[in-house]
Amino acid sequence: MSAETALLSTLFLPLVGMVLIWLTGKSPNLREAVTLTTSVILFAIVLSLLSDVLDGARPSVDLMEVMPGLSLSFEIEPLGMLFACIASGLWIVNSLYSIGYMRGNDEKKQTRFYMCFTVAISSAMGIAFAGNMFTLFVFYEVLTLSTYPLVAHKETEEAKQGARTYLGILIGTSIGLQLAAIIWTWIAAGTLDFTAGGILSGKVDPVLLPFLLALYMFGIGKAALMPFHRWLPSAMVAPTPVSALLHAVAVVKAGVFTVLKVVVYIFGIDFLAASGAANWLIWVAGFTLITASLVALSKDNLKARLAYSTVSQLAYIVLGAALANHYAILGGALHIATHALGKITLFMCAGAIYVATHKTEISDMQGLGRKMPFTFAAFCVGAFSIIGLPPLAGTWSKWYLVLGAAETGMLIVVAIYMISSLLNIAYLMPIVAKGFFRPAPELATASAGAAVAPSKSGIQEAPLLCVLPPCLTALGCFVLFFYADAVIALLRPIVE
């Protein structure tokens, strides 16, 4: 198969999978086999394109012309290749996990769940391989719409309210701000094509550049830059596999990926740095980074704490983009991968804890580490990677981000990164400590006030398909530490 055919296959294969999932919906085993098979084939196709990109090729396809000079077009470049590998690879793991979680909780409307998931993955592929800002915007919107039913999956009033907040903020920012930025760019530059070095140099009054950048940065609501972040914790009403999709596989990664695409290919790194148009963004991203970490500290609900952790970690990448130098851009792009592995591990562990114990509050988890050693060990590894401790993947992305900050001479930004890492320790490690080192209560008090017998001792893990996936992604945190150079080699052309 040619590279161009393979490129289009990444968009349409998940949609074929969606139809097959619908047709096999009454047979859960067959439906889930279709999901897994589709995810594996998609990942294989994405990997088949990797060698071409490493060799410097940029396969492209113009699918249709919308108007003169503006097409629905696709092109494979290194940053998109990285995002596609993350989304398609983690879809396999998340599909395994979804089977264990959805069955373990006897969730309703599972066929709809798997169908929406495939559309979301197809949208992520379109975003990854978008050849211009128009195409990216189209698939960005489809991703929002396809994940709305997933957020509202439980169909409780709380789920519906969370989904409304999710949809309202993401659609409101993209239509009200991002689309305005895209139109402005089209008028000023006469093109929306992603171009090495950017397309805006000499096309926009330097005084207006910060305003155009603000329309993009706040319009890319999926990057969760404050004050447009509230959709992310609101969406935690969704089942945990959806949380993993939102935080690691597609949604927020689509947001920060779009931020980097705009900085690298619309503004251009050198032009943005020379103009000083991103100076304000450094402070907004730094504020988001620290504030979200402090809010995470205050949350007792595990998923809520992890949600605010994600808001903070996304700000690492936005801050790297705002610094607009080679180290910072490489660090931000690498952090997309390292955070994806670490955070999907943490969310899948949270879901495994819920399936096994129905506990959601951190204060109720003392002693669980001895009953669920594999789950809590995987959580510990994911937490260490998010913190940035060697030999785990997050070490390298944070290292490059700090180098980028140091290169600008802004020691305050270096301090922000360091303080945030200390806050990472403060809000993640107590969870591990409670699980492994705090004794489980010997007696529990029933709601009526009567004492009940202590729970059984011994290992009481969630079902295998809820435990194996986070163990695999935890292992991935180790592997990526030793192969980070390969990812940097893939990404290096975007800053040259």
CSV table of C-alpha atoms in Angstrom, one decimal:
chain,number,residue,atom,x,y,z
A,1,MET,CA,0.0,0.0,0.0
A,2,SER,CA,1.3,3.5,-0.9
A,3,ALA,CA,2.0,6.0,1.8
A,4,GLU,CA,-0.9,8.1,0.6
A,5,THR,CA,-3.3,5.2,0.7
A,6,ALA,CA,-2.1,4.3,4.2
A,7,LEU,CA,-2.6,7.9,5.3
A,8,LEU,CA,-6.3,7.8,4.2
A,9,SER,CA,-6.7,4.4,5.8
A,10,THR,CA,-5.9,5.8,9.2
A,11,LEU,CA,-8.9,8.1,8.8
A,12,PHE,CA,-11.4,5.6,7.4
A,13,LEU,CA,-10.4,2.3,9.1
A,14,PRO,CA,-11.9,3.4,12.5
A,15,LEU,CA,-15.1,4.4,10.8
A,16,VAL,CA,-15.3,0.9,9.2
A,17,GLY,CA,-14.7,-0.5,12.7
A,18,MET,CA,-17.6,1.7,14.0
A,19,VAL,CA,-20.0,0.1,11.5
A,20,LEU,CA,-18.8,-3.4,12.3
A,21,ILE,CA,-19.2,-2.7,16.1
A,22,TRP,CA,-22.8,-1.6,15.4
A,23,LEU,CA,-23.5,-4.7,13.4
A,24,THR,CA,-22.1,-7.0,16.1
A,25,GLY,CA,-23.5,-5.0,19.0
A,26,LYS,CA,-25.7,-7.9,20.2
A,27,SER,CA,-22.7,-10.2,20.6
A,28,PRO,CA,-20.4,-8.6,23.2
A,29,ASN,CA,-17.5,-10.9,22.5
A,30,LEU,CA,-17.6,-10.3,18.7
A,31,ARG,CA,-18.1,-6.5,19.2
A,32,GLU,CA,-15.0,-6.3,21.4
A,33,ALA,CA,-13.0,-8.5,19.1
A,34,VAL,CA,-13.8,-6.0,16.3
A,35,THR,CA,-12.7,-3.1,18.5
A,36,LEU,CA,-9.4,-4.7,19.4
A,37,THR,CA,-8.7,-5.9,15.8
A,38,THR,CA,-9.4,-2.4,14.4
A,39,SER,CA,-7.1,-0.8,17.0
A,40,VAL,CA,-4.3,-3.2,16.2
A,41,ILE,CA,-4.6,-2.8,12.5
A,42,LEU,CA,-4.7,1.0,12.8
A,43,PHE,CA,-1.5,1.0,14.9
A,44,ALA,CA,0.2,-1.2,12.4
A,45,ILE,CA,-0.7,1.2,9.5
A,46,VAL,CA,0.6,4.2,11.5
A,47,LEU,CA,3.8,2.4,12.2
A,48,SER,CA,4.2,1.5,8.6
A,49,LEU,CA,4.3,5.3,7.8
A,50,LEU,CA,7.0,6.0,10.4
A,51,SER,CA,10.0,4.9,8.3
A,52,ASP,CA,9.0,7.3,5.5
A,53,VAL,CA,8.8,10.2,7.9
A,54,LEU,CA,12.2,9.3,9.5
A,55,ASP,CA,13.6,9.3,5.9
A,56,GLY,CA,12.4,12.9,5.4
A,57,ALA,CA,9.3,12.1,3.3
A,58,ARG,CA,6.1,14.1,3.8
A,59,PRO,CA,3.3,12.0,2.1
A,60,SER,CA,0.3,14.2,1.4
A,61,VAL,CA,-3.2,14.0,0.0
A,62,ASP,CA,-5.7,16.7,-1.0
A,63,LEU,CA,-9.1,15.0,-0.4
A,64,MET,CA,-11.3,17.8,-1.7
A,65,GLU,CA,-11.2,21.5,-2.6
A,66,VAL,CA,-13.5,23.6,-0.4
A,67,MET,CA,-12.9,26.9,-2.2
A,68,PRO,CA,-10.0,28.2,-4.3
A,69,GLY,CA,-6.8,27.8,-2.4
A,70,LEU,CA,-8.4,26.0,0.5
A,71,SER,CA,-8.6,22.2,0.6
A,72,LEU,CA,-9.4,19.4,3.0
A,73,SER,CA,-5.9,18.2,2.9
A,74,PHE,CA,-3.6,15.8,4.9
A,75,GLU,CA,0.1,15.6,5.3
A,76,ILE,CA,2.4,13.5,7.5
A,77,GLU,CA,5.1,15.4,9.4
A,78,PRO,CA,7.1,14.5,12.5
A,79,LEU,CA,4.9,16.1,15.2
A,80,GLY,CA,1.7,14.6,13.7
A,81,MET,CA,3.5,11.2,13.4
A,82,LEU,CA,4.2,11.3,17.2
A,83,PHE,CA,0.6,12.2,18.0
A,84,ALA,CA,-0.8,9.4,15.7
A,85,CYS,CA,1.5,6.8,17.3
A,86,ILE,CA,0.4,7.8,20.8
A,87,ALA,CA,-3.3,7.9,20.0
A,88,SER,CA,-3.4,4.6,17.9
A,89,GLY,CA,-1.0,2.7,20.3
A,90,LEU,CA,-2.8,3.7,23.5
A,91,TRP,CA,-6.2,2.9,21.8
A,92,ILE,CA,-5.1,-0.8,21.9
A,93,VAL,CA,-4.4,-0.6,25.7
A,94,ASN,CA,-7.5,1.4,26.4
A,95,SER,CA,-9.7,-1.0,24.5
A,96,LEU,CA,-8.4,-3.9,26.6
A,97,TYR,CA,-9.0,-1.8,29.7
A,98,SER,CA,-12.5,-0.8,28.5
A,99,ILE,CA,-13.5,-4.4,28.2
A,100,GLY,CA,-12.6,-5.1,31.8
A,101,TYR,CA,-14.0,-1.9,33.2
A,102,MET,CA,-17.3,-1.8,31.3
A,103,ARG,CA,-18.0,-5.4,32.0
A,104,GLY,CA,-16.8,-5.2,35.6
A,105,ASN,CA,-19.2,-2.3,36.3
A,106,ASP,CA,-22.0,-3.8,34.1
A,107,GLU,CA,-22.2,-0.5,32.2
A,108,LYS,CA,-25.2,0.1,29.9
A,109,LYS,CA,-25.1,1.0,26.2
A,110,GLN,CA,-21.6,-0.4,25.6
A,111,THR,CA,-22.1,-0.6,21.9
A,112,ARG,CA,-22.7,3.1,21.7
A,113,PHE,CA,-19.6,3.6,23.9
A,114,TYR,CA,-17.3,1.6,21.5
A,115,MET,CA,-18.8,3.3,18.4
A,116,CYS,CA,-18.2,6.8,19.7
A,117,PHE,CA,-14.7,5.8,20.7
A,118,THR,CA,-13.8,4.8,17.1
A,119,VAL,CA,-15.1,8.1,15.8
A,120,ALA,CA,-13.0,9.9,18.3
A,121,ILE,CA,-9.9,8.0,17.2
A,122,SER,CA,-10.7,8.7,13.5
A,123,SER,CA,-10.9,12.4,14.5
A,124,ALA,CA,-7.6,12.2,16.3
A,125,MET,CA,-6.0,10.8,13.2
A,126,GLY,CA,-7.4,13.6,11.1
A,127,ILE,CA,-6.0,16.2,13.6
A,128,ALA,CA,-2.6,14.4,13.6
A,129,PHE,CA,-2.3,14.3,9.8
A,130,ALA,CA,-4.1,17.6,9.0
A,131,GLY,CA,-2.3,19.5,6.2
A,132,ASN,CA,-3.7,22.9,7.1
A,133,MET,CA,-5.4,24.7,9.9
A,134,PHE,CA,-8.9,24.4,8.2
A,135,THR,CA,-8.6,20.6,8.1
A,136,LEU,CA,-7.4,20.5,11.7
A,137,PHE,CA,-10.3,22.6,12.8
A,138,VAL,CA,-12.9,20.4,11.1
A,139,PHE,CA,-11.6,17.3,12.9
A,140,TYR,CA,-11.1,19.2,16.1
A,141,GLU,CA,-14.8,19.9,16.1
A,142,VAL,CA,-15.7,16.3,15.2
A,143,LEU,CA,-13.6,15.1,18.2
A,144,THR,CA,-15.6,17.3,20.5
A,145,LEU,CA,-18.9,16.2,19.2
A,146,SER,CA,-18.0,12.5,19.2
A,147,THR,CA,-16.8,12.5,22.8
A,148,TYR,CA,-19.8,14.4,24.2
A,149,PRO,CA,-21.9,11.1,24.4
A,150,LEU,CA,-19.0,9.4,26.1
A,151,VAL,CA,-18.9,12.1,28.8
A,152,ALA,CA,-22.7,11.9,29.2
A,153,HIS,CA,-22.5,8.0,29.1
A,154,LYS,CA,-24.0,7.3,32.5
A,155,GLU,CA,-27.0,9.6,31.7
A,156,THR,CA,-27.4,10.7,35.3
A,157,GLU,CA,-28.2,14.4,35.9
A,158,GLU,CA,-24.6,14.9,37.1
A,159,ALA,CA,-23.3,13.3,33.9
A,160,LYS,CA,-25.6,15.4,31.7
A,161,GLN,CA,-24.5,18.6,33.5
A,162,GLY,CA,-20.8,17.6,33.1
A,163,ALA,CA,-21.3,16.9,29.5
A,164,ARG,CA,-23.1,20.2,28.9
A,165,THR,CA,-20.2,22.1,30.5
A,166,TYR,CA,-17.7,20.0,28.4
A,167,LEU,CA,-19.5,20.8,25.2
A,168,GLY,CA,-20.3,24.4,26.0
A,169,ILE,CA,-16.7,25.4,26.8
A,170,LEU,CA,-15.1,23.5,24.0
A,171,ILE,CA,-17.5,24.6,21.3
A,172,GLY,CA,-17.7,28.1,22.6
A,173,THR,CA,-13.9,28.6,22.6
A,174,SER,CA,-13.4,27.0,19.2
A,175,ILE,CA,-16.2,28.8,17.4
A,176,GLY,CA,-15.9,32.1,19.2
A,177,LEU,CA,-12.1,32.4,19.3
A,178,GLN,CA,-10.2,29.8,17.3
A,179,LEU,CA,-12.3,30.1,14.2
A,180,ALA,CA,-11.9,33.9,14.4
A,181,ALA,CA,-8.1,33.4,14.6
A,182,ILE,CA,-8.2,31.1,11.6
A,183,ILE,CA,-10.2,33.6,9.5
A,184,TRP,CA,-7.8,36.3,10.5
A,185,THR,CA,-4.9,34.2,9.4
A,186,TRP,CA,-6.5,33.4,6.1
A,187,ILE,CA,-7.2,37.0,5.4
A,188,ALA,CA,-3.7,38.1,6.4
A,189,ALA,CA,-1.6,35.3,4.9
A,190,GLY,CA,-3.8,34.1,2.0
A,191,THR,CA,-3.2,30.5,3.1
A,192,LEU,CA,-3.8,28.1,6.0
A,193,ASP,CA,-1.2,25.5,5.0
A,194,PHE,CA,1.2,24.3,7.7
A,195,THR,CA,4.5,25.6,6.5
A,196,ALA,CA,8.0,25.2,8.0
A,197,GLY,CA,9.0,28.6,9.5
A,198,GLY,CA,5.4,29.8,9.6
A,199,ILE,CA,3.2,31.9,7.3
A,200,LEU,CA,2.7,35.1,9.3
A,201,SER,CA,6.1,36.9,9.1
A,202,GLY,CA,5.5,40.3,7.6
A,203,LYS,CA,1.8,39.6,7.2
A,204,VAL,CA,0.4,40.9,10.5
A,205,ASP,CA,1.1,44.1,12.3
A,206,PRO,CA,3.5,43.2,15.2
A,207,VAL,CA,1.3,45.2,17.6
A,208,LEU,CA,-1.6,42.9,16.8
A,209,LEU,CA,0.3,39.6,16.9
A,210,PRO,CA,-0.3,39.0,20.7
A,211,PHE,CA,-4.0,39.4,20.1
A,212,LEU,CA,-4.0,36.8,17.3
A,213,LEU,CA,-2.0,34.5,19.4
A,214,ALA,CA,-4.5,34.9,22.3
A,215,LEU,CA,-7.4,34.0,20.0
A,216,TYR,CA,-5.6,30.8,19.1
A,217,MET,CA,-4.4,29.9,22.6
A,218,PHE,CA,-7.7,30.5,24.4
A,219,GLY,CA,-9.6,29.2,21.4
A,220,ILE,CA,-7.8,25.8,21.6
A,221,GLY,CA,-9.9,25.0,24.7
A,222,LYS,CA,-8.7,21.4,24.7
A,223,ALA,CA,-5.4,22.7,26.0
A,224,ALA,CA,-7.3,23.7,29.2
A,225,LEU,CA,-5.5,27.0,29.7
A,226,MET,CA,-7.0,28.9,32.6
A,227,PRO,CA,-9.7,30.3,32.7
A,228,PHE,CA,-11.0,27.8,30.0
A,229,HIS,CA,-10.1,24.7,31.9
A,230,ARG,CA,-13.3,23.8,33.9
A,231,TRP,CA,-14.6,21.4,31.2
A,232,LEU,CA,-11.8,19.0,32.1
A,233,PRO,CA,-12.7,18.3,35.8
A,234,SER,CA,-16.4,18.5,34.9
A,235,ALA,CA,-15.9,15.7,32.4
A,236,MET,CA,-14.7,13.3,35.2
A,237,VAL,CA,-18.3,12.1,35.6
A,238,ALA,CA,-17.6,9.9,32.6
A,239,PRO,CA,-16.5,6.2,33.0
A,240,THR,CA,-12.7,5.9,33.6
A,241,PRO,CA,-11.9,4.6,30.1
A,242,VAL,CA,-13.4,7.9,28.8
A,243,SER,CA,-11.2,9.8,31.3
A,244,ALA,CA,-8.2,8.0,29.8
A,245,LEU,CA,-9.3,9.0,26.3
A,246,LEU,CA,-9.7,12.6,27.4
A,247,HIS,CA,-6.5,12.9,29.3
A,248,ALA,CA,-4.0,10.6,27.4
A,249,VAL,CA,-5.2,9.2,24.2
A,250,ALA,CA,-6.9,12.0,22.2
A,251,VAL,CA,-8.7,15.0,23.6
A,252,VAL,CA,-6.3,17.1,25.7
A,253,LYS,CA,-3.4,15.8,23.5
A,254,ALA,CA,-5.2,17.1,20.5
A,255,GLY,CA,-5.3,20.5,22.3
A,256,VAL,CA,-1.6,20.8,23.1
A,257,PHE,CA,-0.7,19.2,19.8
A,258,THR,CA,-2.7,22.0,18.1
A,259,VAL,CA,-0.9,24.6,20.2
A,260,LEU,CA,2.5,23.3,19.0
A,261,LYS,CA,1.3,23.2,15.4
A,262,VAL,CA,0.1,26.8,15.5
A,263,VAL,CA,3.4,27.9,17.1
A,264,VAL,CA,5.7,25.9,14.8
A,265,TYR,CA,3.8,26.1,11.4
A,266,ILE,CA,1.6,29.1,11.6
A,267,PHE,CA,3.6,31.7,13.6
A,268,GLY,CA,7.0,30.0,13.2
A,269,ILE,CA,9.3,29.6,16.2
A,270,ASP,CA,11.9,32.2,15.2
A,271,PHE,CA,9.3,34.8,14.2
A,272,LEU,CA,7.4,34.3,17.5
A,273,ALA,CA,10.5,34.6,19.6
A,274,ALA,CA,11.7,37.7,17.8
A,275,SER,CA,8.3,39.4,18.0
A,276,GLY,CA,7.8,38.9,21.7
A,277,ALA,CA,4.2,38.2,21.0
A,278,ALA,CA,4.2,35.2,23.4
A,279,ASN,CA,5.6,37.0,26.4
A,280,TRP,CA,2.1,37.3,28.0
A,281,LEU,CA,1.5,33.5,27.4
A,282,ILE,CA,4.5,32.6,29.5
A,283,TRP,CA,2.9,34.1,32.5
A,284,VAL,CA,-0.6,32.8,31.8
A,285,ALA,CA,0.8,29.3,31.3
A,286,GLY,CA,3.0,29.6,34.4
A,287,PHE,CA,-0.1,30.7,36.5
A,288,THR,CA,-2.1,27.8,35.2
A,289,LEU,CA,0.7,25.4,35.9
A,290,ILE,CA,1.1,26.3,39.6
A,291,THR,CA,-2.5,27.1,40.4
A,292,ALA,CA,-3.9,23.8,39.0
A,293,SER,CA,-1.3,21.9,41.0
A,294,LEU,CA,-2.4,23.7,44.2
A,295,VAL,CA,-6.1,23.0,43.4
A,296,ALA,CA,-5.1,19.3,42.9
A,297,LEU,CA,-3.7,19.3,46.4
A,298,SER,CA,-7.1,20.2,47.8
A,299,LYS,CA,-9.1,17.4,46.0
A,300,ASP,CA,-9.9,14.2,47.9
A,301,ASN,CA,-11.7,12.6,45.0
A,302,LEU,CA,-9.0,10.7,43.0
A,303,LYS,CA,-10.2,11.5,39.5
A,304,ALA,CA,-10.7,15.2,40.4
A,305,ARG,CA,-7.1,15.3,41.7
A,306,LEU,CA,-5.8,13.7,38.5
A,307,ALA,CA,-7.9,16.0,36.4
A,308,TYR,CA,-6.3,19.2,37.9
A,309,SER,CA,-3.0,17.5,37.6
A,310,THR,CA,-3.6,17.2,33.8
A,311,VAL,CA,-4.5,20.9,33.6
A,312,SER,CA,-1.1,21.6,35.2
A,313,GLN,CA,0.8,19.2,32.9
A,314,LEU,CA,-0.8,20.6,29.8
A,315,ALA,CA,0.5,24.0,30.9
A,316,TYR,CA,4.0,22.6,30.8
A,317,ILE,CA,3.6,22.1,27.1
A,318,VAL,CA,1.9,25.5,26.5
A,319,LEU,CA,4.7,27.2,28.5
A,320,GLY,CA,7.3,25.4,26.3
A,321,ALA,CA,5.5,26.6,23.2
A,322,ALA,CA,5.5,30.2,24.6
A,323,LEU,CA,9.2,30.1,25.2
A,324,ALA,CA,9.6,29.5,21.4
A,325,ASN,CA,13.1,27.9,21.3
A,326,HIS,CA,14.4,24.6,20.1
A,327,TYR,CA,14.8,22.9,23.5
A,328,ALA,CA,11.4,24.1,24.8
A,329,ILE,CA,9.5,23.0,21.6
A,330,LEU,CA,11.2,19.5,21.7
A,331,GLY,CA,10.5,19.2,25.4
A,332,GLY,CA,6.8,20.2,24.9
A,333,ALA,CA,6.4,17.7,22.1
A,334,LEU,CA,8.1,14.9,24.1
A,335,HIS,CA,5.9,15.8,27.1
A,336,ILE,CA,2.9,14.9,25.0
A,337,ALA,CA,4.2,11.3,24.9
A,338,THR,CA,5.6,11.0,28.4
A,339,HIS,CA,2.5,12.6,30.0
A,340,ALA,CA,0.2,10.3,27.9
A,341,LEU,CA,1.9,7.2,29.3
A,342,GLY,CA,2.0,8.4,32.8
A,343,LYS,CA,-1.5,9.8,33.0
A,344,ILE,CA,-3.2,6.9,31.3
A,345,THR,CA,-1.6,4.7,33.9
A,346,LEU,CA,-2.9,6.8,36.8
A,347,PHE,CA,-6.4,6.9,35.4
A,348,MET,CA,-6.6,3.2,34.7
A,349,CYS,CA,-5.4,2.5,38.2
A,350,ALA,CA,-8.1,4.8,39.6
A,351,GLY,CA,-10.7,2.8,37.5
A,352,ALA,CA,-9.3,-0.5,38.7
A,353,ILE,CA,-9.6,0.7,42.3
A,354,TYR,CA,-13.2,1.7,41.7
A,355,VAL,CA,-14.1,-1.7,40.0
A,356,ALA,CA,-12.6,-3.6,42.9
A,357,THR,CA,-13.7,-1.5,45.9
A,358,HIS,CA,-16.0,1.2,44.6
A,359,LYS,CA,-13.9,3.7,46.4
A,360,THR,CA,-13.4,7.1,44.8
A,361,GLU,CA,-12.0,9.2,47.7
A,362,ILE,CA,-8.3,9.2,48.5
A,363,SER,CA,-9.0,9.4,52.2
A,364,ASP,CA,-10.8,6.0,52.0
A,365,MET,CA,-7.8,4.2,50.3
A,366,GLN,CA,-5.5,3.5,53.2
A,367,GLY,CA,-4.2,0.0,53.2
A,368,LEU,CA,-5.5,-0.7,49.6
A,369,GLY,CA,-2.0,-1.1,48.3
A,370,ARG,CA,-1.5,-4.3,50.2
A,371,LYS,CA,-4.8,-5.7,48.8
A,372,MET,CA,-4.1,-4.3,45.2
A,373,PRO,CA,-0.3,-4.4,45.0
A,374,PHE,CA,-0.1,-4.5,41.1
A,375,THR,CA,-2.5,-1.6,40.7
A,376,PHE,CA,-0.8,0.5,43.3
A,377,ALA,CA,2.7,-0.4,42.0
A,378,ALA,CA,1.6,0.7,38.5
A,379,PHE,CA,0.2,3.9,40.0
A,380,CYS,CA,3.5,4.6,41.8
A,381,VAL,CA,5.4,4.2,38.5
A,382,GLY,CA,3.0,6.5,36.7
A,383,ALA,CA,3.3,9.1,39.5
A,384,PHE,CA,7.1,8.9,39.4
A,385,SER,CA,7.0,9.5,35.7
A,386,ILE,CA,4.7,12.5,36.0
A,387,ILE,CA,7.0,13.9,38.7
A,388,GLY,CA,10.0,13.4,36.4
A,389,LEU,CA,12.1,10.9,38.3
A,390,PRO,CA,14.6,8.7,36.5
A,391,PRO,CA,14.5,6.1,35.1
A,392,LEU,CA,11.0,7.1,33.9
A,393,ALA,CA,9.9,8.9,30.7
A,394,GLY,CA,8.8,12.2,32.3
A,395,THR,CA,12.5,12.8,33.2
A,396,TRP,CA,13.5,13.7,29.7
A,397,SER,CA,10.6,15.9,28.7
A,398,LYS,CA,11.0,18.0,31.9
A,399,TRP,CA,14.7,18.2,31.3
A,400,TYR,CA,14.3,19.6,27.8
A,401,LEU,CA,11.6,22.1,29.0
A,402,VAL,CA,14.0,23.3,31.8
A,403,LEU,CA,16.8,23.6,29.2
A,404,GLY,CA,14.4,25.7,27.1
A,405,ALA,CA,13.6,28.0,30.0
A,406,ALA,CA,17.3,28.3,30.9
A,407,GLU,CA,18.2,29.2,27.3
A,408,THR,CA,15.9,32.2,27.5
A,409,GLY,CA,17.6,33.3,30.7
A,410,MET,CA,14.2,33.4,32.5
A,411,LEU,CA,15.1,31.8,35.8
A,412,ILE,CA,11.6,32.4,37.1
A,413,VAL,CA,10.3,29.9,34.5
A,414,VAL,CA,12.9,27.3,35.6
A,415,ALA,CA,11.7,28.0,39.2
A,416,ILE,CA,8.0,27.5,38.1
A,417,TYR,CA,8.9,24.1,36.6
A,418,MET,CA,10.8,23.0,39.7
A,419,ILE,CA,8.1,24.2,42.1
A,420,SER,CA,5.5,22.4,40.1
A,421,SER,CA,7.5,19.1,40.2
A,422,LEU,CA,7.6,19.5,44.0
A,423,LEU,CA,3.8,20.0,44.0
A,424,ASN,CA,3.5,16.9,41.8
A,425,ILE,CA,5.1,15.0,44.7
A,426,ALA,CA,2.8,16.6,47.2
A,427,TYR,CA,-0.4,15.6,45.5
A,428,LEU,CA,0.6,12.2,44.0
A,429,MET,CA,2.8,10.5,46.6
A,430,PRO,CA,0.3,10.6,49.5
A,431,ILE,CA,-2.0,8.4,47.5
A,432,VAL,CA,0.8,5.8,47.2
A,433,ALA,CA,1.7,6.2,50.9
A,434,LYS,CA,-1.9,5.7,52.0
A,435,GLY,CA,-2.2,2.6,49.9
A,436,PHE,CA,1.0,0.9,51.0
A,437,PHE,CA,2.0,2.3,54.4
A,438,ARG,CA,-1.3,3.3,56.2
A,439,PRO,CA,-3.1,0.5,57.9
A,440,ALA,CA,-6.5,-0.5,56.7
A,441,PRO,CA,-9.3,0.2,59.2
A,442,GLU,CA,-10.0,-2.9,61.2
A,443,LEU,CA,-13.6,-2.1,61.6
A,444,ALA,CA,-16.0,-0.1,59.3
A,445,THR,CA,-19.0,1.6,60.6
A,446,ALA,CA,-22.2,1.0,58.8
A,447,SER,CA,-24.5,4.0,58.0
A,448,ALA,CA,-26.8,2.9,60.8
A,449,GLY,CA,-23.9,3.0,63.3
A,450,ALA,CA,-23.4,-0.7,63.8
A,451,ALA,CA,-19.9,-2.2,63.5
A,452,VAL,CA,-19.3,-4.6,60.7
A,453,ALA,CA,-16.6,-7.3,60.2
A,454,PRO,CA,-13.3,-6.3,58.6
A,455,SER,CA,-12.8,-7.1,54.9
A,456,LYS,CA,-11.1,-10.2,53.8
A,457,SER,CA,-7.3,-10.1,53.7
A,458,GLY,CA,-5.1,-11.1,50.8
A,459,ILE,CA,-4.9,-9.8,47.2
A,460,GLN,CA,-8.2,-8.5,45.9
A,461,GLU,CA,-7.3,-7.0,42.6
A,462,ALA,CA,-9.8,-5.9,39.9
A,463,PRO,CA,-10.3,-8.2,37.0
A,464,LEU,CA,-7.3,-9.0,34.9
A,465,LEU,CA,-8.2,-6.6,32.0
A,466,CYS,CA,-8.4,-3.8,34.5
A,467,VAL,CA,-5.0,-4.5,36.0
A,468,LEU,CA,-2.9,-5.7,33.0
A,469,PRO,CA,-3.3,-2.5,30.9
A,470,PRO,CA,-1.9,0.0,33.5
A,471,CYS,CA,0.9,-2.5,34.2
A,472,LEU,CA,1.8,-2.4,30.5
A,473,THR,CA,1.7,1.4,30.3
A,474,ALA,CA,3.8,1.6,33.5
A,475,LEU,CA,6.3,-0.6,31.8
A,476,GLY,CA,6.1,1.8,28.8
A,477,CYS,CA,7.2,4.6,31.1
A,478,PHE,CA,10.4,2.7,31.7
A,479,VAL,CA,10.9,1.8,28.1
A,480,LEU,CA,10.4,5.4,26.8
A,481,PHE,CA,13.0,6.6,29.3
A,482,PHE,CA,15.6,4.5,27.4
A,483,TYR,CA,14.3,5.3,23.9
A,484,ALA,CA,13.6,9.0,24.3
A,485,ASP,CA,16.5,9.8,21.9
A,486,ALA,CA,14.5,8.0,19.2
A,487,VAL,CA,11.5,10.3,19.7
A,488,ILE,CA,13.8,13.4,19.8
A,489,ALA,CA,15.3,12.2,16.5
A,490,LEU,CA,11.9,12.0,15.0
A,491,LEU,CA,11.0,15.5,16.3
A,492,ARG,CA,14.2,17.3,15.5
A,493,PRO,CA,13.2,18.3,11.9
A,494,ILE,CA,10.4,20.5,13.3
A,495,VAL,CA,12.9,22.9,15.0
A,496,GLU,CA,15.6,22.9,12.2
